[in-house]
PDB file of C-alpha atoms in Angstrom:
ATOM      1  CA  UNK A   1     117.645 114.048 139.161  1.00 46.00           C
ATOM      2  CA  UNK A   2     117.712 110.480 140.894  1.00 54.00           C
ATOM      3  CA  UNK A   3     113.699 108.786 140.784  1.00 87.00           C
ATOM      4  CA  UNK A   4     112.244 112.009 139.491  1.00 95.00           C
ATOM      5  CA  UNK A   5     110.989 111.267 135.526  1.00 98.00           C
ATOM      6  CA  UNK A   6     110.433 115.097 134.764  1.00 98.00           C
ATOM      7  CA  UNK A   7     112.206 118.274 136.233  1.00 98.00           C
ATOM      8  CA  UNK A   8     111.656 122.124 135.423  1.00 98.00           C
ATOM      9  CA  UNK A   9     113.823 124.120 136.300  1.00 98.00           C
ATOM     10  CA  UNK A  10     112.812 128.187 136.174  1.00 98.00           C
ATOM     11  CA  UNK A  11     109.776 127.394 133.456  1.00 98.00           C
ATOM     12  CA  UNK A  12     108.258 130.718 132.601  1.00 98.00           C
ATOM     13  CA  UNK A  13     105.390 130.743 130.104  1.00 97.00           C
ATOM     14  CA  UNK A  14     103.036 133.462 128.788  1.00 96.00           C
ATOM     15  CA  UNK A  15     100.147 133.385 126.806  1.00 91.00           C
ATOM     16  CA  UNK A  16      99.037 137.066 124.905  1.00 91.00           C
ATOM     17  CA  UNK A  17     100.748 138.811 127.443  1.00 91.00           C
ATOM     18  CA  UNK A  18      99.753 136.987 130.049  1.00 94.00           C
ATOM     19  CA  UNK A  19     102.385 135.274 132.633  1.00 95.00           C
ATOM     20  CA  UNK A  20     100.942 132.333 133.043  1.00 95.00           C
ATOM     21  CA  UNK A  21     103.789 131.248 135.724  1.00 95.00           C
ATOM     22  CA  UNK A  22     107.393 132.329 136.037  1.00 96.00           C
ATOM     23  CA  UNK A  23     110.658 130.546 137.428  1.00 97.00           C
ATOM     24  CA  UNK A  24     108.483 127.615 138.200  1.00 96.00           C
ATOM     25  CA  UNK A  25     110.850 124.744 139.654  1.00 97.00           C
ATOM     26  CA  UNK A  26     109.589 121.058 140.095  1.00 95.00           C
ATOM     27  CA  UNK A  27     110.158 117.719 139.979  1.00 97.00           C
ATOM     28  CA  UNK A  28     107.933 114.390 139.521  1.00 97.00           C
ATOM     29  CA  UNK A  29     109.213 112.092 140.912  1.00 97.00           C
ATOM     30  CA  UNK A  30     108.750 107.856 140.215  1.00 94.00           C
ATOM     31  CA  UNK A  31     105.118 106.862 141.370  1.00 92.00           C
ATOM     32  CA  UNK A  32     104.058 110.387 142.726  1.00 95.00           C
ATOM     33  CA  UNK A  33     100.958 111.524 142.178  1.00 94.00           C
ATOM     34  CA  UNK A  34     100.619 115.063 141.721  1.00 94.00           C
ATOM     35  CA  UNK A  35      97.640 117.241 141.557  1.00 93.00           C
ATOM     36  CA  UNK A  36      97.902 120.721 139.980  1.00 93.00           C
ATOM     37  CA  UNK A  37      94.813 123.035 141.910  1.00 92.00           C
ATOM     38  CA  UNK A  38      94.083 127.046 140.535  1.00 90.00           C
ATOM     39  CA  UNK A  39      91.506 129.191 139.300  1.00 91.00           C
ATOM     40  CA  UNK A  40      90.424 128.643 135.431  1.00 89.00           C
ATOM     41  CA  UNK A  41      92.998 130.074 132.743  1.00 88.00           C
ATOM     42  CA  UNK A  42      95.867 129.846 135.343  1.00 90.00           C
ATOM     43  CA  UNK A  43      97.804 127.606 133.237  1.00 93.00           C
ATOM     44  CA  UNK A  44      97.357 124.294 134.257  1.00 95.00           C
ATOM     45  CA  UNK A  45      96.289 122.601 131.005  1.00 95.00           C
ATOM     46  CA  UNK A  46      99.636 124.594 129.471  1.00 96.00           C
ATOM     47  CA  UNK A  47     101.731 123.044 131.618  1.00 97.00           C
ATOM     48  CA  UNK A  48     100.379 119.496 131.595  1.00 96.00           C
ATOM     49  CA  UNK A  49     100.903 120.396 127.420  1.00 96.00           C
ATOM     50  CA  UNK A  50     104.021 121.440 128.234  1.00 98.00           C
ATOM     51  CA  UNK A  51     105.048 117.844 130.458  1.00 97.00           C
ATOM     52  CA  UNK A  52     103.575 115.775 127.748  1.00 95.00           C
ATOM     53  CA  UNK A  53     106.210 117.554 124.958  1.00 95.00           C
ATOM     54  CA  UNK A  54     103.160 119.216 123.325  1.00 94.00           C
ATOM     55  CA  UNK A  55     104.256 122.998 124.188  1.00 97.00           C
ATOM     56  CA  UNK A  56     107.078 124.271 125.092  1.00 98.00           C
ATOM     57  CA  UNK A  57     108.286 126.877 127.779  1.00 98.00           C
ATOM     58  CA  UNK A  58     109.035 130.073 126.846  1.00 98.00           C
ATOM     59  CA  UNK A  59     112.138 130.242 129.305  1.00 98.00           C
ATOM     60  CA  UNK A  60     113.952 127.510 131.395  1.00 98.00           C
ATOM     61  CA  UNK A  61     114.349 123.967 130.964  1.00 98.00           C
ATOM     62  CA  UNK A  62     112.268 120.689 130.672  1.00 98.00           C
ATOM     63  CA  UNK A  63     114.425 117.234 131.308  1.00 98.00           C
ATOM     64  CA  UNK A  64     112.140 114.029 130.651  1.00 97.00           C
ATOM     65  CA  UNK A  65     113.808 110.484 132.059  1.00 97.00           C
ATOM     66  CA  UNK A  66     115.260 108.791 128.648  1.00 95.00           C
ATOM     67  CA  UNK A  67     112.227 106.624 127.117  1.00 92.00           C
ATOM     68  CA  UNK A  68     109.802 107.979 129.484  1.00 94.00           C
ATOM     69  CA  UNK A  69     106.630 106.586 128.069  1.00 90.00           C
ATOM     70  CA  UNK A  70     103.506 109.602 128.544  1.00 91.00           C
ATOM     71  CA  UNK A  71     100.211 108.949 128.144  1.00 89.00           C
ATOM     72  CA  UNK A  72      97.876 112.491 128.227  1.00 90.00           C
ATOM     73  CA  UNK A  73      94.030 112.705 128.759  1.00 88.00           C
ATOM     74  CA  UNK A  74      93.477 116.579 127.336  1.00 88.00           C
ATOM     75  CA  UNK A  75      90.180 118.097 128.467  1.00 86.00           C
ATOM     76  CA  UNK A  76      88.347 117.220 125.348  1.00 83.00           C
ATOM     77  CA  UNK A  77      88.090 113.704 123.961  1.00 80.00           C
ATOM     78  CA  UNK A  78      89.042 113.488 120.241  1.00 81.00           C
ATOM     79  CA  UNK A  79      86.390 110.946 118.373  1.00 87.00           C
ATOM     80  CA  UNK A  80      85.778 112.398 114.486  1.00 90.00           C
ATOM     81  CA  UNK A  81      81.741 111.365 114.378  1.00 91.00           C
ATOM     82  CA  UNK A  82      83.053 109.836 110.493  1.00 92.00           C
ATOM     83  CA  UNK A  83      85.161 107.553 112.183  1.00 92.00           C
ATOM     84  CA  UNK A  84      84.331 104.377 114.127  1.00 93.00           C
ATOM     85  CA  UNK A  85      84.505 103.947 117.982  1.00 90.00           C
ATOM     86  CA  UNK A  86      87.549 101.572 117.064  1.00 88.00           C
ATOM     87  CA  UNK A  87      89.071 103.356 114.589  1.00 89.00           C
ATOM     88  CA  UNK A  88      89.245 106.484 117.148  1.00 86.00           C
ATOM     89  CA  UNK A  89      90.281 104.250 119.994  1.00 83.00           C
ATOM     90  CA  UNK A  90      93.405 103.226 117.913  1.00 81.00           C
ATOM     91  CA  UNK A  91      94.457 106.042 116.350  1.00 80.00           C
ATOM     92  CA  UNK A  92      94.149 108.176 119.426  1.00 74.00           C
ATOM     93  CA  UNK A  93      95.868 105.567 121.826  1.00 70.00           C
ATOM     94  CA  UNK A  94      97.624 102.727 119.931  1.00 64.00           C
ATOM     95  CA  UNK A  95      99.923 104.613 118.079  1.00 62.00           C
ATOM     96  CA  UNK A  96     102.732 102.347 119.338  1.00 65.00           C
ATOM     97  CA  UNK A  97     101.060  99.138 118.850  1.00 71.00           C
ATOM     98  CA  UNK A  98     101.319  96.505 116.147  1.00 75.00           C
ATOM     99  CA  UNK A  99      98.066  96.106 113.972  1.00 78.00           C
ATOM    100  CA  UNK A 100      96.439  93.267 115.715  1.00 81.00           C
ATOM    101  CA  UNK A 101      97.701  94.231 118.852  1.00 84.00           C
ATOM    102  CA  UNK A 102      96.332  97.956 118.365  1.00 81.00           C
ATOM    103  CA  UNK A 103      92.683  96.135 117.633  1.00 85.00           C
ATOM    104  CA  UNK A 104      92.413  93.991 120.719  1.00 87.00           C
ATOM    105  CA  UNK A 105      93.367  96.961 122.881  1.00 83.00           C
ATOM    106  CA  UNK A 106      90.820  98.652 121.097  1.00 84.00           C
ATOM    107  CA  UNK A 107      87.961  96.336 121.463  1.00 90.00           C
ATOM    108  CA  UNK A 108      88.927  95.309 125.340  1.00 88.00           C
ATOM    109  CA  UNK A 109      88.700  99.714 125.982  1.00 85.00           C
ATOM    110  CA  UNK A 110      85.443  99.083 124.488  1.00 87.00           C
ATOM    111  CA  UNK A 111      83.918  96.119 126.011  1.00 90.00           C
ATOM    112  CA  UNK A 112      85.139  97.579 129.711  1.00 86.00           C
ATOM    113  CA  UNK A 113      82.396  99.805 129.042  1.00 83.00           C
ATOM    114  CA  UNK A 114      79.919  97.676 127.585  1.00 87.00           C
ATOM    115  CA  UNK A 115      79.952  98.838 123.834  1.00 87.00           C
ATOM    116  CA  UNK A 116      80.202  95.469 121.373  1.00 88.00           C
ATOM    117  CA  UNK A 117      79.678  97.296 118.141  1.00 90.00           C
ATOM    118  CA  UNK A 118      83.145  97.951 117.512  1.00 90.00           C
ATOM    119  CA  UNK A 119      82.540  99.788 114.382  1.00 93.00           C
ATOM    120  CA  UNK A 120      79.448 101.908 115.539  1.00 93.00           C
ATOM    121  CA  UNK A 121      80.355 105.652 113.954  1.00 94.00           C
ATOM    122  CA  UNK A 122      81.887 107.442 116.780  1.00 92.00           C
ATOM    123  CA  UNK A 123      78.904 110.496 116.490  1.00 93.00           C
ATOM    124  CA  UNK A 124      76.655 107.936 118.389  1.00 93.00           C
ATOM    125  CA  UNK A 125      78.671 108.299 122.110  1.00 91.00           C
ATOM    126  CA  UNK A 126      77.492 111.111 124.144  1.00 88.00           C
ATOM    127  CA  UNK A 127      79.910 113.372 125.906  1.00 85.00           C
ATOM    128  CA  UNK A 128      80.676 111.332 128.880  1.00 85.00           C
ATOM    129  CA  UNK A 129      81.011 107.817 127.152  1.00 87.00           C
ATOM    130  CA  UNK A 130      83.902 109.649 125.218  1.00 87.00           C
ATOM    131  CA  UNK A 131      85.717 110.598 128.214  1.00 86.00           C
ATOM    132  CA  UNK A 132      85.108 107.105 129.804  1.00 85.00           C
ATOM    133  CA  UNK A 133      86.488 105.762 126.710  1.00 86.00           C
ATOM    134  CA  UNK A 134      89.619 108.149 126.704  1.00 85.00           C
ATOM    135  CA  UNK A 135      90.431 107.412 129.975  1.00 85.00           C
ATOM    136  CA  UNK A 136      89.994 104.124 129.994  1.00 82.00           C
ATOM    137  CA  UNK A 137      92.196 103.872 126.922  1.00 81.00           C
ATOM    138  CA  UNK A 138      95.371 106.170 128.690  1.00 83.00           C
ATOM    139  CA  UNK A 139      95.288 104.349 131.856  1.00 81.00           C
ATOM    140  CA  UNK A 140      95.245 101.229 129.721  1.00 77.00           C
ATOM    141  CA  UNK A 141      98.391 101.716 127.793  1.00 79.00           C
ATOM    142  CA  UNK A 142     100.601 101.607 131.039  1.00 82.00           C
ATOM    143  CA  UNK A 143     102.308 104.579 130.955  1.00 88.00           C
ATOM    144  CA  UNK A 144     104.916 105.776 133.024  1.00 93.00           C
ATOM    145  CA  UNK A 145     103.325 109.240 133.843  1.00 94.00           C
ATOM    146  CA  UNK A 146      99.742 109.455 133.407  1.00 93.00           C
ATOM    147  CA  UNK A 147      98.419 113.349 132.770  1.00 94.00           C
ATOM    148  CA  UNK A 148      95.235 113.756 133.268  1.00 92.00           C
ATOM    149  CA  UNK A 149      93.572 117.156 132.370  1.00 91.00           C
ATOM    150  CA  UNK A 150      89.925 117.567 133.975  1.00 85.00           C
ATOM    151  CA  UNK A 151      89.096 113.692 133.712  1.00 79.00           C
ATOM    152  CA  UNK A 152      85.875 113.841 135.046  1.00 74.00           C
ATOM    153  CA  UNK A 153      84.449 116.522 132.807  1.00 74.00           C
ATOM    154  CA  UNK A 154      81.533 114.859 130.830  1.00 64.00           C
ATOM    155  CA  UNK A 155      81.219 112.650 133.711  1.00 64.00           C
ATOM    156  CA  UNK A 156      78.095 112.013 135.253  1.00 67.00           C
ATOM    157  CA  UNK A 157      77.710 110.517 139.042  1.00 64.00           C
ATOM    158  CA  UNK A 158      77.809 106.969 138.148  1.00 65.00           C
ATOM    159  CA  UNK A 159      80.437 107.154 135.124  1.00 58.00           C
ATOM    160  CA  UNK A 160      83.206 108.879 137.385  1.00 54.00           C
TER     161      UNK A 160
END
């Protein structure tokens, strides 16, 4: 497994009786970029789930490189409209972050995108300027494998 951060070997996974793929074998390897193409409900978002240690396979094996530092982008942003915009920024993306450190990364996600009112209620962004958000905040916590699940959903022309 020399340079690859994640291999599968013979994954299988189901979902309701559904094989969603079987014996799949892969590696990623160190700076790769990998793009996972198929029709809708083929599986992609389970395996992504399953690379990010979210899911597991229902046969085969999973190694992740020791400290291997994952940031995921699922398909839908999550930003409880009770919270604020830096409250969800943190919690969601922070996590291992000291307290002041976890607020300045907050407020920098949020002024890349123009928004200064830190503690605006999070039920005030629109679809796309919580996906902007979200992806601006997992490509900002330099990960060492970045997943990114249908990032330009929500997107509109100028946003992506």
């Amino acid at each position: 497994m020399a340079g690859s951060i994640v291999n599968i070997e013979k994954g299988s996974k189901s979902f309701q009786n559904k094989v969603l793929f079987s014996d799949a074998q892969f590696s990623i390897q160190e700076g790769e970029k990998v793009a996972l193409i198929g029709r809708n409900g083929g599986g992609k978002s389970t395996l992504l789930r399953i690379i990010a240690g979210e899911e597991e396979l229902d046969s085969g094996s999973i190694v992740r490189r020791r400290n291997l530092k994952i940031s995921y982008l699922t398909q839908e942003s999550h930003f409880p409209e009770e919270k604020s915009i830096l409250e969800a920024l943190v919690e969601n993306f922070a996590i291992r972050m000291g307290e002041q450190e976890r607020e300045a990364f907050g407020k920098k996600v949020m002024q890349e995108i123009g928004l200064e009112d830190f503690y605006s209620p999070c039920k005030i962004l629109s679809g796309g300027q919580k996906k902007q958000l979200a992806l601006l905040a997992a490509l900002n916590t330099e990960p060492d494998l970045l997943l990114l699940d249908e990032p330009t959903n929500h997107l509109d022309e100028e946003m992506a």
